[in-house]
Each structure stands twice: as structure tokens, then as C-alpha cells.
GROMACS .gro file of N, CA and C in nm:
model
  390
    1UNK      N    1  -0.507  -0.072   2.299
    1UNK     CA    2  -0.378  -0.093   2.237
    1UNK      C    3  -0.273  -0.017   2.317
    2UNK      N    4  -0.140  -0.100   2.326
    2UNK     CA    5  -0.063  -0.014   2.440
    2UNK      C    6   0.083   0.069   2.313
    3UNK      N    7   0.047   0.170   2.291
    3UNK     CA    8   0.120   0.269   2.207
    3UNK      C    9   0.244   0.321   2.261
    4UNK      N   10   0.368   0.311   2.191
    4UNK     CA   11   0.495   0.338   2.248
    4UNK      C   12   0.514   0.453   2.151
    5UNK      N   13   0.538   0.565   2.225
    5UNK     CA   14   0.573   0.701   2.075
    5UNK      C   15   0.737   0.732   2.163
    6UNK      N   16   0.792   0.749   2.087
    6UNK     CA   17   0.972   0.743   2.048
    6UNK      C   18   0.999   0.910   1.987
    7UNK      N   19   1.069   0.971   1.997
    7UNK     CA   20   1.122   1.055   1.939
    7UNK      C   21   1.275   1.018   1.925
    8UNK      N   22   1.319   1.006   1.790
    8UNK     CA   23   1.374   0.943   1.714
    8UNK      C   24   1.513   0.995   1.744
    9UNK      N   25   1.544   1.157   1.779
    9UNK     CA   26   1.675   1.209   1.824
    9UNK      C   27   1.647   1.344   1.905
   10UNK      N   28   1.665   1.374   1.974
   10UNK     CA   29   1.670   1.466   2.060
   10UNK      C   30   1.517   1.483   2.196
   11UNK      N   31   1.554   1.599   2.297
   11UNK     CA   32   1.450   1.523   2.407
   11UNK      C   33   1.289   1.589   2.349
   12UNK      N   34   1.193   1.485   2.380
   12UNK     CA   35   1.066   1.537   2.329
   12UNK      C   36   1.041   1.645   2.467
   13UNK      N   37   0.949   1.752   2.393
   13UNK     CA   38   0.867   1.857   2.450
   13UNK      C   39   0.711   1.819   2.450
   14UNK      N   40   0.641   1.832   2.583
   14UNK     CA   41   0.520   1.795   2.646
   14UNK      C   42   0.400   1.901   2.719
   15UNK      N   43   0.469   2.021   2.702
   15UNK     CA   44   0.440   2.141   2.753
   15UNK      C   45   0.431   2.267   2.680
   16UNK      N   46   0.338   2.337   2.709
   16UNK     CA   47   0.311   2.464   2.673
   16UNK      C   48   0.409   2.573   2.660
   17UNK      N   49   0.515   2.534   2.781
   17UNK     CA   50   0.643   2.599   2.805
   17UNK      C   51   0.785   2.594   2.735
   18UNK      N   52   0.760   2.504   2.636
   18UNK     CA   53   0.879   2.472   2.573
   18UNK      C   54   0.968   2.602   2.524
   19UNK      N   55   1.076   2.623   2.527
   19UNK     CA   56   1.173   2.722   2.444
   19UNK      C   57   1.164   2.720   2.293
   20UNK      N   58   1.219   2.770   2.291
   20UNK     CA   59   1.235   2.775   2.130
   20UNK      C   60   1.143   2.744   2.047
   21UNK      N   61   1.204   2.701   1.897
   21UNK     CA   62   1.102   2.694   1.817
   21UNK      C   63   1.051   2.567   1.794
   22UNK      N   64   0.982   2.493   1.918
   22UNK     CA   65   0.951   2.362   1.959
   22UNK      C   66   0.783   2.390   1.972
   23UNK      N   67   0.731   2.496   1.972
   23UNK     CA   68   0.574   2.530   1.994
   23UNK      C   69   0.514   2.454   1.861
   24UNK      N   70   0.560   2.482   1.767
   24UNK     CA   71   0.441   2.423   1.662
   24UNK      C   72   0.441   2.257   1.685
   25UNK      N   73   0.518   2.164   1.710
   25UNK     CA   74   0.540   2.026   1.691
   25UNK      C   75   0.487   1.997   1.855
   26UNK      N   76   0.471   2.055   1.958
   26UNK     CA   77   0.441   2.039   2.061
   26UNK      C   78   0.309   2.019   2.075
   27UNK      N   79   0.219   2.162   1.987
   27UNK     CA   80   0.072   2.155   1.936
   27UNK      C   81   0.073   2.002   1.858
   28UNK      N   82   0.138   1.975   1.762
   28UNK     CA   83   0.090   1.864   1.694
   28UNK      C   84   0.100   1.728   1.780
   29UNK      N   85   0.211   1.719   1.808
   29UNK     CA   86   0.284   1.604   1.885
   29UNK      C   87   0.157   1.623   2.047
   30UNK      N   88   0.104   1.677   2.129
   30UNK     CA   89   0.017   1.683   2.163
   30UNK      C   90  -0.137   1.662   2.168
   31UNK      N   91  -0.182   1.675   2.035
   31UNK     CA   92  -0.323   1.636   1.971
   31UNK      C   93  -0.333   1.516   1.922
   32UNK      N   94  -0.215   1.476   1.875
   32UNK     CA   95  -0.233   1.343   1.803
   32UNK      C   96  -0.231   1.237   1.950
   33UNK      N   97  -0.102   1.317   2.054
   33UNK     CA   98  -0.113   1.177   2.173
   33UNK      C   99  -0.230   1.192   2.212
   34UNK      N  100  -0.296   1.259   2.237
   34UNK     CA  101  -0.470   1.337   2.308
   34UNK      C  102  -0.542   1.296   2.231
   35UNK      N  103  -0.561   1.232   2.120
   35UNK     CA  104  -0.637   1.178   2.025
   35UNK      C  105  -0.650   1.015   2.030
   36UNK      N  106  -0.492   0.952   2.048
   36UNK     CA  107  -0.523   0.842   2.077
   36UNK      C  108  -0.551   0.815   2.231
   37UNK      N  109  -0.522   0.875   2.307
   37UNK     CA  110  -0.553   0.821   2.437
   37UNK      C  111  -0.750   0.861   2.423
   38UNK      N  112  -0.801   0.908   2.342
   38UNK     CA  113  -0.888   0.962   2.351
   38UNK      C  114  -1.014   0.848   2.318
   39UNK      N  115  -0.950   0.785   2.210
   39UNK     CA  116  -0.979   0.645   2.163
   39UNK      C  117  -0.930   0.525   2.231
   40UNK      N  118  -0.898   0.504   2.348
   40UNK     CA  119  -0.891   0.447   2.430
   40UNK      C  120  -0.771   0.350   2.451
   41UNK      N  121  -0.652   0.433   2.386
   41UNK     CA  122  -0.508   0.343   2.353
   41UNK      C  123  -0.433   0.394   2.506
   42UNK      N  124  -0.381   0.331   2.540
   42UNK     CA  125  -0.267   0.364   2.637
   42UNK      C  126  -0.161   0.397   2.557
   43UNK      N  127  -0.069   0.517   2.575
   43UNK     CA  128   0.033   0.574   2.579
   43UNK      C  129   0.167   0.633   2.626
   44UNK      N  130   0.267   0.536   2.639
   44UNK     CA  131   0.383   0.564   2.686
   44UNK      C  132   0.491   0.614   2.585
   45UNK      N  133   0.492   0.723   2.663
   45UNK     CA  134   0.666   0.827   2.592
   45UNK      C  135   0.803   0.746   2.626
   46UNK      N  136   0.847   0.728   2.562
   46UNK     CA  137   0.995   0.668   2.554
   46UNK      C  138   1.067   0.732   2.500
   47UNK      N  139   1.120   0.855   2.549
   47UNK     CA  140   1.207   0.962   2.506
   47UNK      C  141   1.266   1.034   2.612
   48UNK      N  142   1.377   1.108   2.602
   48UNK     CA  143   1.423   1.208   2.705
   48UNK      C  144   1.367   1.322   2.646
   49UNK      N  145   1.314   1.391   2.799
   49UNK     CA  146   1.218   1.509   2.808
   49UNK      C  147   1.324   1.600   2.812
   50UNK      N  148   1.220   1.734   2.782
   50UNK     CA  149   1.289   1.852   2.741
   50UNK      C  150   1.290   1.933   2.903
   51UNK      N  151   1.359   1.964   2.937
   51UNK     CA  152   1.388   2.082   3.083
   51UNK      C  153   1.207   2.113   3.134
   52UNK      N  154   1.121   2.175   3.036
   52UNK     CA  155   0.980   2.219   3.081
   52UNK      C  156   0.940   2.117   3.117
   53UNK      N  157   0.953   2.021   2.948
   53UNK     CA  158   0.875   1.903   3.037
   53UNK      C  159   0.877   1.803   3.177
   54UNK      N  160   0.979   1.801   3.200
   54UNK     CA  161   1.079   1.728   3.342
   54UNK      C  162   1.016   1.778   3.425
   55UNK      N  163   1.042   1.946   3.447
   55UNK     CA  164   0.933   1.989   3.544
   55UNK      C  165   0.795   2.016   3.563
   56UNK      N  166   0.741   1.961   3.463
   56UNK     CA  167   0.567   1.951   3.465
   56UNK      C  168   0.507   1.876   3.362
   57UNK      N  169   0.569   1.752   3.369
   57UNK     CA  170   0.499   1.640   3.278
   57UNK      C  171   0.364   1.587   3.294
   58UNK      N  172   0.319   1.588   3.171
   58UNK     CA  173   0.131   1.586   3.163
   58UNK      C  174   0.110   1.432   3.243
   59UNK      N  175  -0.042   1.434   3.287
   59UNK     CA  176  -0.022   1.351   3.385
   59UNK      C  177  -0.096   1.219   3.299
   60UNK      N  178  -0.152   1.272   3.180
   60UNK     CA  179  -0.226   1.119   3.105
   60UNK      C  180  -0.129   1.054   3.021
   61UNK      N  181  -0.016   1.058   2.985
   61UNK     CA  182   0.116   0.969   2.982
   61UNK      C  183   0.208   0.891   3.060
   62UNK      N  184   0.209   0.796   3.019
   62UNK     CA  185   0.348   0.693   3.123
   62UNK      C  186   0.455   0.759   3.025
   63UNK      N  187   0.527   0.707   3.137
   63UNK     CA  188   0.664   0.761   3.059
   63UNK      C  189   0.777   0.673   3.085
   64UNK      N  190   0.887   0.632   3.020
   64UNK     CA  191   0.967   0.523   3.049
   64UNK      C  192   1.086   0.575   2.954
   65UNK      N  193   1.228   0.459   3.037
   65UNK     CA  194   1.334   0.552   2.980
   65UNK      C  195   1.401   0.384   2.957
   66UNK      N  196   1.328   0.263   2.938
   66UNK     CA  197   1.408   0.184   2.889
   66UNK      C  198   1.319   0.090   2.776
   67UNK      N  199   1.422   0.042   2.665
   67UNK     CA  200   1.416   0.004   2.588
   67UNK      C  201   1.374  -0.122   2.545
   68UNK      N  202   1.386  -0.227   2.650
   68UNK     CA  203   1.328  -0.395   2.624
   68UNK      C  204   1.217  -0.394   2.661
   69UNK      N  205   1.186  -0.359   2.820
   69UNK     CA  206   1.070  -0.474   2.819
   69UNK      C  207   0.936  -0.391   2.783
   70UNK      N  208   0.949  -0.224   2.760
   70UNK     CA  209   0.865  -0.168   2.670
   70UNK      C  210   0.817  -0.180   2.540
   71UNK      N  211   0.906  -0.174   2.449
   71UNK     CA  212   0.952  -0.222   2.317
   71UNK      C  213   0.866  -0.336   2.323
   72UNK      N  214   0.889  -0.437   2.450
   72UNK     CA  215   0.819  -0.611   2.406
   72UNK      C  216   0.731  -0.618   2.430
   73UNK      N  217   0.647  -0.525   2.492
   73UNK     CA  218   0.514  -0.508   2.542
   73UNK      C  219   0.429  -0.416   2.465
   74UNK      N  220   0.448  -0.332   2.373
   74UNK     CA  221   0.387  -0.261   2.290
   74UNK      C  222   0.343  -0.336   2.133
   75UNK      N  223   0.209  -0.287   2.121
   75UNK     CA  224   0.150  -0.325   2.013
   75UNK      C  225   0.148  -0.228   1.885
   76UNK      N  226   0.189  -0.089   1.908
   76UNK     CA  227   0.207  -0.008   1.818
   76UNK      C  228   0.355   0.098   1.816
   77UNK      N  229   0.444   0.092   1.751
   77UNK     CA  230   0.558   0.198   1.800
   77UNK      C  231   0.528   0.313   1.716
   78UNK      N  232   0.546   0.448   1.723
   78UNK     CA  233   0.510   0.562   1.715
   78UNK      C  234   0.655   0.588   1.696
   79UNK      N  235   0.752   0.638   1.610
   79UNK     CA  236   0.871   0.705   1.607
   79UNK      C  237   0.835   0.827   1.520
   80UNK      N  238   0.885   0.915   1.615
   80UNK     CA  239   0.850   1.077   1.579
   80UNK      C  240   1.022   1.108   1.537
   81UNK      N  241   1.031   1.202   1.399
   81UNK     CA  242   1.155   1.210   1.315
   81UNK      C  243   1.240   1.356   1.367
   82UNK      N  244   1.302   1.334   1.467
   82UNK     CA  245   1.406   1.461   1.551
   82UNK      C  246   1.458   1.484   1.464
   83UNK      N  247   1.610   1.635   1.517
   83UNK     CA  248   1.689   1.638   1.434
   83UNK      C  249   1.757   1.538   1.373
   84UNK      N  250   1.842   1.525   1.229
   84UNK     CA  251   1.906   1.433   1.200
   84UNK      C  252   2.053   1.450   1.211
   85UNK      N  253   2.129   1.533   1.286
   85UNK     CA  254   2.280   1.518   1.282
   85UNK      C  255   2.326   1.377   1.374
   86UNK      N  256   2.367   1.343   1.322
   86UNK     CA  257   2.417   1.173   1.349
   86UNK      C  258   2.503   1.165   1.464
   87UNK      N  259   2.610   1.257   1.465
   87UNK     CA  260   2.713   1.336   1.561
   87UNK      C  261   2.634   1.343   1.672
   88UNK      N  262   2.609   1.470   1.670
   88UNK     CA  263   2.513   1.560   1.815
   88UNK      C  264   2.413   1.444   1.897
   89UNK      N  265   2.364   1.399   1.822
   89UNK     CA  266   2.211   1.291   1.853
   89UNK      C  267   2.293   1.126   1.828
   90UNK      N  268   2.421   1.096   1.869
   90UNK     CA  269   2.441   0.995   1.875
   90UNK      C  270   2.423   0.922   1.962
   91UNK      N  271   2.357   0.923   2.089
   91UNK     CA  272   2.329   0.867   2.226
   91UNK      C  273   2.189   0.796   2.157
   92UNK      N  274   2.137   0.904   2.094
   92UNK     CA  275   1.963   0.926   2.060
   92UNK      C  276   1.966   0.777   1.974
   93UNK      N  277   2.013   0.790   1.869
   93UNK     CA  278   2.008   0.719   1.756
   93UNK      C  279   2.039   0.566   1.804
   94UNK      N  280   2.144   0.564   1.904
   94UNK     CA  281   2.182   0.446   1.960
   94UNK      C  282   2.053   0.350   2.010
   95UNK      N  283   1.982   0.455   2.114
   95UNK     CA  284   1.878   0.445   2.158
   95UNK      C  285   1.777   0.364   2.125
   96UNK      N  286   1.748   0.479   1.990
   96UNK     CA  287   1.633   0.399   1.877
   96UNK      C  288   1.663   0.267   1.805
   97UNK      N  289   1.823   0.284   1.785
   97UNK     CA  290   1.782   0.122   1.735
   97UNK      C  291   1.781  -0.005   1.804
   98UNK      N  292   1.795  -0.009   1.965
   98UNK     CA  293   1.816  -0.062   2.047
   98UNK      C  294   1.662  -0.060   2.109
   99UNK      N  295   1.589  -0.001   2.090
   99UNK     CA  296   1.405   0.007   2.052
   99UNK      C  297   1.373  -0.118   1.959
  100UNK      N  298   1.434  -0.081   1.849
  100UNK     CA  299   1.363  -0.145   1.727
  100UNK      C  300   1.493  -0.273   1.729
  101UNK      N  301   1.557  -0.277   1.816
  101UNK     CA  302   1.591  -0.445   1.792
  101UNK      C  303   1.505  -0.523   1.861
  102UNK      N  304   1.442  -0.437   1.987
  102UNK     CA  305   1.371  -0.519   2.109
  102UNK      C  306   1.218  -0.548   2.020
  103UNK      N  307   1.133  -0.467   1.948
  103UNK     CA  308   1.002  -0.461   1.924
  103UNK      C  309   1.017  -0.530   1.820
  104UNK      N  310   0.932  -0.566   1.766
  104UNK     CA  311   0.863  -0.650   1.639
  104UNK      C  312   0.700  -0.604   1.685
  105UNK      N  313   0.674  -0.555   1.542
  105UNK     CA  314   0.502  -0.542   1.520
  105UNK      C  315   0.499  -0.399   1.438
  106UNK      N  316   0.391  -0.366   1.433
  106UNK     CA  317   0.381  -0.236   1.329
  106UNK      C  318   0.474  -0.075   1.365
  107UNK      N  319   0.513  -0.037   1.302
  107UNK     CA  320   0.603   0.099   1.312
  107UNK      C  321   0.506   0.203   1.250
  108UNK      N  322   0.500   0.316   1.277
  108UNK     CA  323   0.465   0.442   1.217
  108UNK      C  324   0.548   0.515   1.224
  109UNK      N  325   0.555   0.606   1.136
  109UNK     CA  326   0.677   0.700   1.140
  109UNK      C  327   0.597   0.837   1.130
  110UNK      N  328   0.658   0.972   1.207
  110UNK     CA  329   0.563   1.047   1.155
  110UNK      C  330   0.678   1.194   1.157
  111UNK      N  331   0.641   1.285   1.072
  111UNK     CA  332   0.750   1.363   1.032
  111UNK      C  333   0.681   1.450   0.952
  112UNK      N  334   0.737   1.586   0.945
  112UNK     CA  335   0.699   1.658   0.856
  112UNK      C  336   0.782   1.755   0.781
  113UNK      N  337   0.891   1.713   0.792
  113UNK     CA  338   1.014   1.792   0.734
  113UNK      C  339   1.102   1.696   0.608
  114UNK      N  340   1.096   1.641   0.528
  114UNK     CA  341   1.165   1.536   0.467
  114UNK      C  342   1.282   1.547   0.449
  115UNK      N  343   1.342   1.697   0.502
  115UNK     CA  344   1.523   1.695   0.505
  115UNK      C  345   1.559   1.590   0.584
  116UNK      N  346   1.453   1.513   0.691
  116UNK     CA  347   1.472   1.482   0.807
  116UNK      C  348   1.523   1.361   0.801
  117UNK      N  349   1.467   1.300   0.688
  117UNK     CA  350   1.448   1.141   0.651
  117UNK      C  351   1.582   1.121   0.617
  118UNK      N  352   1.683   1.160   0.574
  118UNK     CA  353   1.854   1.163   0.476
  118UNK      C  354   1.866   1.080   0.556
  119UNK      N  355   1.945   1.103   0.724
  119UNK     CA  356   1.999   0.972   0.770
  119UNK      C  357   1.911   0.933   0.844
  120UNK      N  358   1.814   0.861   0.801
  120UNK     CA  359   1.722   0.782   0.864
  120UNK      C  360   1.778   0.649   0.953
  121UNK      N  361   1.708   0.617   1.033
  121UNK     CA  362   1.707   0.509   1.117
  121UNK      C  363   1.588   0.389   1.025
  122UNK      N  364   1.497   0.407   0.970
  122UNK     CA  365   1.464   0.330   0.861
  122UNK      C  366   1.491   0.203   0.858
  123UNK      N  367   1.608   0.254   0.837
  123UNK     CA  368   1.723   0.128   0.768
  123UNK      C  369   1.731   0.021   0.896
  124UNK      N  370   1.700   0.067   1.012
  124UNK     CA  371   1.717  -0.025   1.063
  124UNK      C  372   1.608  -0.142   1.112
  125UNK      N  373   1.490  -0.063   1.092
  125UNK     CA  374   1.359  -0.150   1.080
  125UNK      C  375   1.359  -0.275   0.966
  126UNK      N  376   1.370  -0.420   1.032
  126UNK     CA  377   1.462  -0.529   0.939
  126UNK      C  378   1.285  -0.566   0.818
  127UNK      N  379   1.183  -0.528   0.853
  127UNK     CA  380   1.057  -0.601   0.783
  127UNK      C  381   1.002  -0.457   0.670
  128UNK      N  382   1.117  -0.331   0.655
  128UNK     CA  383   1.078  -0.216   0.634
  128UNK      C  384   1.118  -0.216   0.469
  129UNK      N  385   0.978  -0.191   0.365
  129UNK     CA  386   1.034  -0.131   0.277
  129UNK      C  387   1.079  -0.013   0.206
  130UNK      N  388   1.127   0.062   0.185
  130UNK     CA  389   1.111   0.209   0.231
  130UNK      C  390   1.191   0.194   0.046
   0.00000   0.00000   0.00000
């Protein structure tokens, strides 16, 4: 299965090295991609990387920075739930729904903060009942 994981607003972290308080979601966001590639899914990041990661991106991920013909080629989308200021992460948000106009097929969403969900992108998944 060819797996597209998205981080939804701001750049994903891929590294051990990350700043701030990006270590715990890095562990998670790490095991779960290491889990499916593990089970034999291909995995491409479609997100802007964080400074560590840029300079030492893991080498069992593709990585891609455009939105169609990925999106049309993926059988699973993976959207991981960033900050939500709408403002700051407006490039981001643009982004994502310009993802989810291109894809059709199953969405996962994955998140663990539910402040996160308020201004969701959701809304823009057209087959979504939420």
C-alpha cells in the first residue's frame, strides 16, 4: 500500500535532534511510520521538514513537496493534526486542502491533543462525517 502521511500545519520533525518540545510526537510519529513500513507499506512524507530534519532525513522515507500527482497515487492519506492557528499556518492549511482536493480514498487522522481539532481542516474532507 503506498501511504501518504501529511502533517496538517507546521514542518514535520524526523530526527532525534529536533528542538523543542517536538521529542515526544517525534518518538510517536516515528514508530508508527517504522511500523508501517515494517508491514510492508511504502511511505511518503508530504510535509515541510523541520531544520534537523533537512539536514539528516531518515533514509526509509520518500519524501515529496507536491500535492497532485502524490495525493493521486496514494491509497492511504495519513494527516497528522499540527498546530491550529489559522493565521501563522496559513501556507500549511492551504496546502492540506489542496491534498485533499487532489486524493479521494480513505483518510486517517491522527492527533492527540483535541484542542487541536477547533479549526479543523475536516471540513474539508467532502465524503467526511465528523
Amino acid at each position: 500500500m503506498n501511504i501518504l502521511y501529511h502533517r496538517i500545519s507546521g514542518a514535520i520533525g524526523l530526527t532525534a535532534q529536533e528542538s523543542g518540545t517536538r521529542g515526544a510526537w517525534v518518538e510517536k510519529r516515528l514508530a508508527t511510520l517504522r511500523w508501517l513500513i515494517s508491514r510492508g507499506h511504502d511511505v511518503t512524507i508530504l510535509s515541510r521538514l523541520t531544520k534537523a530534519t533537512r539536514a539528516a532525513p531518515p533514509a526509509e522515507f520518500r519524501y515529496s513537496t507536491s500535492a497532485g500527482a502524490d495525493a493521486q497515487s496514494a491509497d492511504l492519506l495519513v494527516l497528522e493534526f499540527g498546530p491550529s492557528n489559522g493565521s501563522w499556518y496559513a501556507e500549511d492549511y492551504a496546502f492540506t486542502r489542496a491534498v485533499l482536493e487532489e486524493y479521494v480514498g480513505p483518510v486517517i487522522y491522527l492527533c492527540d491533543d483535541p484542542d487541536l481539532l477547533k479549526p479543523s481542516v475536516c471540513r474539508y474532507v467532502p465524503q467526511s462525517d465528523w
